[in-house]
Amino acid sequence: MGRMVMRGALGVLLCLVLILIIAWAAQRKLIYFPDPARPPLAAGAREVTLRTADGLRLTAWLFPPLPGTPNRAVSVLVTPGNGGNRAGRAPLAAALTARGLTVLLLDYRGYGGNPGSPSESGLALDADAAHAYLTEIGHPILYYGESLGAAVATALAIRRPPAGLLLRSPFTDLAAAGRAHYPVLPVGLLLRDRFPVASLIPRVSAPTAIVYGTADQVVPPEQSRAVAGAAANLTHLAAVDGAGHNDRVLLDGPQLIGAVDALTAAVSPG
């Protein structure tokens, strides 16, 4: 009987080890959900090429201010979340260009027809390449980070300080977000990509705005509030009542565009 119990315990242990090995090997498939197709060019966009420090050539979309609107001479770098591709953020670009802003929609490696595979270090290089491109235009740059892209934008703000930083639905760090969805796994031990936000945001001196939905089931709202509480220079906080993570109101809704307006006014009062 004792041998049978021992064998059963060993079997359970081996199953757990196997699950952990699979989770370790496949974890990036649980983090990144790229649409790898190269999307048709959006109205008003110009296709541009970004060159990363590790030799990749990434396609992105640059949107100039909407014709007939006053040019605010401010650029917005959009670092997207972990799903889809740049086509899904075109309505955001349209709303911002109607405010007289120049917008660069970045697609990371592995997204939107771009070569490579996503990782935390890779996304950092992609963001650096996007920043280098916008620097050539010469305008002050606002960073707009969406969900996982909030972590990308925050880390970029440490390396290359922006004129302003907007985080949409930020998590405190990827392990904390992962534990909300995989509570039985030792997420903190397994993760190769960490994406800290709450530990970095106190080092960002730029004006910071945070927008989140109170009904977000992907990033717990309390994590976004914790990031806001840790921010060194929080100038705008908007909780969108009843909004879920992927609701349209958190793409180009009035609270979101209002937060961009508030940051823009601080940079370009005219």
Coordinates of C-alpha atoms in Angstrom, one line a residue:
M1 CA 0.0 0.0 0.0
G2 CA 2.8 2.4 0.9
R3 CA 4.5 1.7 -2.4
M4 CA 1.3 2.5 -4.3
V5 CA 1.0 5.8 -2.4
M6 CA 4.6 6.6 -3.2
R7 CA 4.2 5.8 -6.8
G8 CA 1.0 7.9 -7.0
A9 CA 2.8 10.8 -5.3
L10 CA 5.7 10.5 -7.7
G11 CA 3.3 10.5 -10.6
V12 CA 1.6 13.7 -9.5
L13 CA 5.1 15.3 -9.0
L14 CA 6.2 14.3 -12.4
C15 CA 3.0 15.7 -13.9
L16 CA 3.5 19.0 -12.1
V17 CA 7.1 19.2 -13.3
L18 CA 6.0 18.5 -16.8
I19 CA 3.3 21.2 -16.6
L20 CA 6.0 23.7 -15.3
I21 CA 8.4 22.7 -18.1
I22 CA 5.7 23.2 -20.7
A23 CA 4.7 26.5 -19.2
W24 CA 8.3 27.7 -19.2
A25 CA 8.8 26.7 -22.8
A26 CA 5.5 28.1 -24.1
Q27 CA 5.1 31.1 -21.9
R28 CA 5.6 33.7 -24.6
K29 CA 2.7 32.2 -26.5
L30 CA 0.6 33.0 -23.4
I31 CA 1.9 36.6 -23.3
Y32 CA 2.0 37.8 -26.9
F33 CA -0.9 37.4 -29.4
P34 CA 0.3 39.0 -32.6
D35 CA -1.7 39.4 -35.7
P36 CA 1.3 38.7 -38.1
A37 CA -0.5 39.8 -41.2
R38 CA 0.7 43.0 -42.8
P39 CA -2.4 45.3 -42.8
P40 CA -3.4 47.5 -45.7
L41 CA -2.4 51.1 -45.2
A42 CA -4.9 53.1 -43.2
A43 CA -6.4 56.3 -44.5
G44 CA -4.2 59.3 -43.7
A45 CA -1.2 57.1 -42.8
R46 CA 2.3 57.0 -44.4
E47 CA 4.2 53.7 -44.1
V48 CA 7.7 54.2 -42.6
T49 CA 10.5 51.9 -41.7
L50 CA 12.2 51.7 -38.3
R51 CA 15.6 50.2 -37.9
T52 CA 16.4 48.4 -34.6
A53 CA 19.8 48.1 -33.0
D54 CA 19.8 44.3 -33.6
G55 CA 19.2 44.8 -37.3
L56 CA 15.5 44.4 -37.9
R57 CA 13.5 46.6 -40.2
L58 CA 10.0 47.2 -38.8
T59 CA 7.1 48.7 -40.7
A60 CA 5.1 51.4 -38.8
W61 CA 2.5 54.0 -39.7
L62 CA 3.0 57.7 -39.4
F63 CA 0.0 60.0 -39.3
P64 CA 0.5 63.7 -39.7
P65 CA -2.0 66.2 -38.2
L66 CA -5.4 66.1 -39.9
P67 CA -5.5 68.7 -42.7
G68 CA -7.3 71.8 -41.6
T69 CA -6.4 71.4 -37.9
P70 CA -3.8 73.5 -36.2
N71 CA -0.5 71.7 -36.0
R72 CA 0.4 71.4 -32.3
A73 CA 4.0 70.4 -33.1
V74 CA 3.8 67.5 -30.7
S75 CA 4.4 63.8 -31.6
V76 CA 2.7 60.8 -30.0
L77 CA 4.5 57.4 -29.9
V78 CA 2.0 54.6 -29.4
T79 CA 3.3 51.4 -27.9
P80 CA 0.5 49.0 -28.3
G81 CA -0.7 46.1 -26.2
N82 CA 0.0 42.4 -26.7
G83 CA -2.6 41.6 -29.3
G84 CA -3.5 42.4 -32.9
N85 CA -1.5 44.8 -35.1
R86 CA -1.5 48.6 -35.9
A87 CA -4.7 48.5 -37.9
G88 CA -6.6 48.1 -34.7
R89 CA -5.2 51.4 -33.4
A90 CA -6.0 53.4 -36.5
P91 CA -9.1 55.0 -34.8
L92 CA -6.9 56.2 -32.0
A93 CA -4.5 57.8 -34.5
A94 CA -7.5 59.4 -36.3
A95 CA -8.7 60.9 -33.0
L96 CA -5.3 62.3 -32.1
T97 CA -4.5 63.7 -35.5
A98 CA -7.8 65.6 -35.3
R99 CA -6.2 67.3 -32.3
G100 CA -3.3 68.5 -34.5
L101 CA -0.9 65.8 -33.3
T102 CA 1.6 63.7 -35.2
V103 CA 1.1 60.0 -34.4
L104 CA 3.4 57.0 -34.9
L105 CA 1.7 53.6 -34.6
L106 CA 4.4 51.1 -33.7
D107 CA 4.1 47.4 -34.5
Y108 CA 6.6 45.3 -32.5
R109 CA 8.7 42.5 -34.0
G110 CA 6.4 39.6 -35.0
Y111 CA 3.4 41.9 -35.4
G112 CA 1.8 43.3 -38.6
G113 CA 4.2 41.7 -41.1
N114 CA 7.3 42.5 -39.1
P115 CA 10.2 40.0 -38.8
G116 CA 11.3 38.6 -35.5
S117 CA 9.7 37.2 -32.3
P118 CA 8.5 39.4 -29.4
S119 CA 10.2 39.4 -26.1
E120 CA 10.7 42.1 -23.4
S121 CA 14.2 43.0 -24.6
G122 CA 13.1 42.9 -28.2
L123 CA 10.2 45.3 -27.6
A124 CA 12.5 47.7 -25.9
L125 CA 14.7 47.8 -29.0
D126 CA 11.6 48.4 -31.1
A127 CA 10.5 51.3 -28.9
D128 CA 14.0 52.7 -29.1
A129 CA 13.9 52.6 -32.9
A130 CA 10.5 54.3 -32.9
H131 CA 11.8 57.0 -30.6
A132 CA 14.8 57.6 -32.8
Y133 CA 12.5 58.0 -35.8
L134 CA 10.3 60.6 -34.1
T135 CA 13.4 62.5 -32.8
E136 CA 14.2 63.3 -36.4
I137 CA 10.9 65.2 -36.7
G138 CA 12.0 67.4 -33.9
H139 CA 8.8 67.8 -31.9
P140 CA 8.3 67.1 -28.2
I141 CA 7.2 63.5 -27.8
L142 CA 4.4 62.0 -25.7
Y143 CA 4.5 58.3 -25.0
Y144 CA 1.2 56.5 -25.1
G145 CA 1.4 53.0 -23.7
E146 CA -1.5 50.6 -23.9
S147 CA -1.7 47.7 -21.5
L148 CA 1.5 45.7 -21.9
G149 CA 2.7 48.7 -24.0
A150 CA 2.4 50.8 -20.8
A151 CA 5.3 48.8 -19.5
V152 CA 7.2 49.3 -22.7
A153 CA 6.5 53.0 -22.6
T154 CA 7.5 53.3 -18.9
A155 CA 10.8 51.6 -19.5
L156 CA 11.4 53.8 -22.5
A157 CA 10.7 56.9 -20.4
I158 CA 13.5 55.9 -18.1
R159 CA 16.0 55.5 -21.0
R160 CA 14.8 58.4 -23.0
P161 CA 12.6 60.9 -21.0
P162 CA 9.5 62.1 -22.9
A163 CA 7.6 65.3 -22.7
G164 CA 4.7 63.4 -21.2
L165 CA 3.6 59.8 -20.5
L166 CA 0.1 58.3 -20.8
L167 CA -0.5 54.8 -19.5
R168 CA -3.8 53.1 -20.5
S169 CA -4.7 50.1 -18.3
P170 CA -1.2 49.6 -16.8
F171 CA -0.4 46.5 -14.6
T172 CA 2.1 46.8 -11.8
D173 CA 4.2 44.1 -13.4
L174 CA 3.6 41.1 -15.6
A175 CA 3.9 38.6 -12.8
A176 CA 1.2 40.3 -10.9
A177 CA -1.0 40.4 -13.9
G178 CA -0.3 36.8 -14.6
R179 CA -1.2 35.6 -11.1
A180 CA -4.6 37.1 -11.6
H181 CA -5.2 34.7 -14.5
Y182 CA -3.0 31.7 -13.5
P183 CA -3.3 31.6 -9.7
V184 CA -2.1 28.0 -9.3
L185 CA 1.2 28.5 -11.2
P186 CA 4.4 30.0 -9.7
V187 CA 4.2 32.8 -12.3
G188 CA 6.9 34.9 -10.6
L189 CA 9.4 32.1 -10.8
L190 CA 8.6 31.1 -14.4
L191 CA 8.6 34.4 -16.2
R192 CA 11.4 35.4 -18.4
D193 CA 9.8 38.7 -19.4
R194 CA 9.1 40.8 -16.3
F195 CA 7.8 44.2 -17.6
P196 CA 7.9 46.2 -14.4
V197 CA 5.8 49.4 -14.2
A198 CA 5.1 50.2 -10.5
S199 CA 8.8 49.9 -9.6
L200 CA 9.9 52.2 -12.5
I201 CA 7.2 54.9 -12.5
P202 CA 8.6 56.7 -9.5
R203 CA 11.7 57.5 -11.6
V204 CA 9.7 59.1 -14.4
S205 CA 9.7 62.9 -13.9
A206 CA 7.6 63.7 -17.0
P207 CA 3.9 64.7 -16.5
T208 CA 2.0 61.4 -16.3
A209 CA -1.6 60.5 -17.1
I210 CA -3.3 57.2 -16.3
V211 CA -6.6 55.9 -17.7
Y212 CA -8.2 52.6 -16.8
G213 CA -11.6 50.9 -16.9
T214 CA -13.3 50.0 -13.6
A215 CA -14.6 46.7 -15.1
D216 CA -11.3 45.6 -16.6
Q217 CA -11.1 41.8 -16.4
V218 CA -7.6 41.5 -18.0
V219 CA -5.7 44.0 -15.9
P220 CA -7.2 44.3 -12.5
P221 CA -8.2 48.0 -11.9
E222 CA -6.5 48.0 -8.5
Q223 CA -3.2 47.4 -10.3
S224 CA -3.7 50.5 -12.5
R225 CA -4.6 52.5 -9.3
A226 CA -1.4 51.2 -7.7
V227 CA 0.7 52.4 -10.6
A228 CA -1.0 55.8 -10.3
G229 CA -0.2 55.9 -6.6
A230 CA 3.5 55.2 -7.3
A231 CA 3.8 57.8 -10.1
A232 CA 6.3 60.6 -9.4
N233 CA 4.4 63.2 -11.4
L234 CA 0.8 62.1 -11.8
T235 CA -1.1 65.0 -13.4
H236 CA -4.2 63.3 -14.7
L237 CA -6.1 60.1 -13.5
A238 CA -9.3 58.9 -15.2
A239 CA -11.3 55.9 -14.2
V240 CA -13.8 55.0 -17.0
D241 CA -16.8 53.6 -15.2
G242 CA -17.9 50.2 -16.4
A243 CA -15.3 49.9 -19.1
G244 CA -13.6 46.5 -19.9
H245 CA -10.1 46.1 -21.2
N246 CA -11.0 45.9 -24.9
D247 CA -14.0 48.3 -24.9
R248 CA -13.9 50.9 -27.6
V249 CA -14.2 53.7 -25.0
L250 CA -10.6 52.8 -23.9
L251 CA -9.4 53.1 -27.5
D252 CA -10.6 56.5 -28.6
G253 CA -13.2 57.5 -26.0
P254 CA -13.6 61.0 -24.5
Q255 CA -11.8 60.3 -21.3
L256 CA -8.8 58.9 -23.1
I257 CA -8.6 61.7 -25.6
G258 CA -9.1 64.2 -22.8
A259 CA -6.1 62.8 -21.0
V260 CA -4.0 63.3 -24.2
D261 CA -5.3 66.8 -24.5
A262 CA -4.3 67.5 -20.9
L263 CA -0.7 66.3 -21.5
T264 CA -0.6 68.2 -24.9
A265 CA -1.6 71.4 -23.2
A266 CA 1.2 71.1 -20.7
V267 CA 3.7 70.7 -23.6
S268 CA 2.2 72.9 -26.2
P269 CA -0.2 75.5 -24.7
G270 CA -1.0 77.1 -28.0

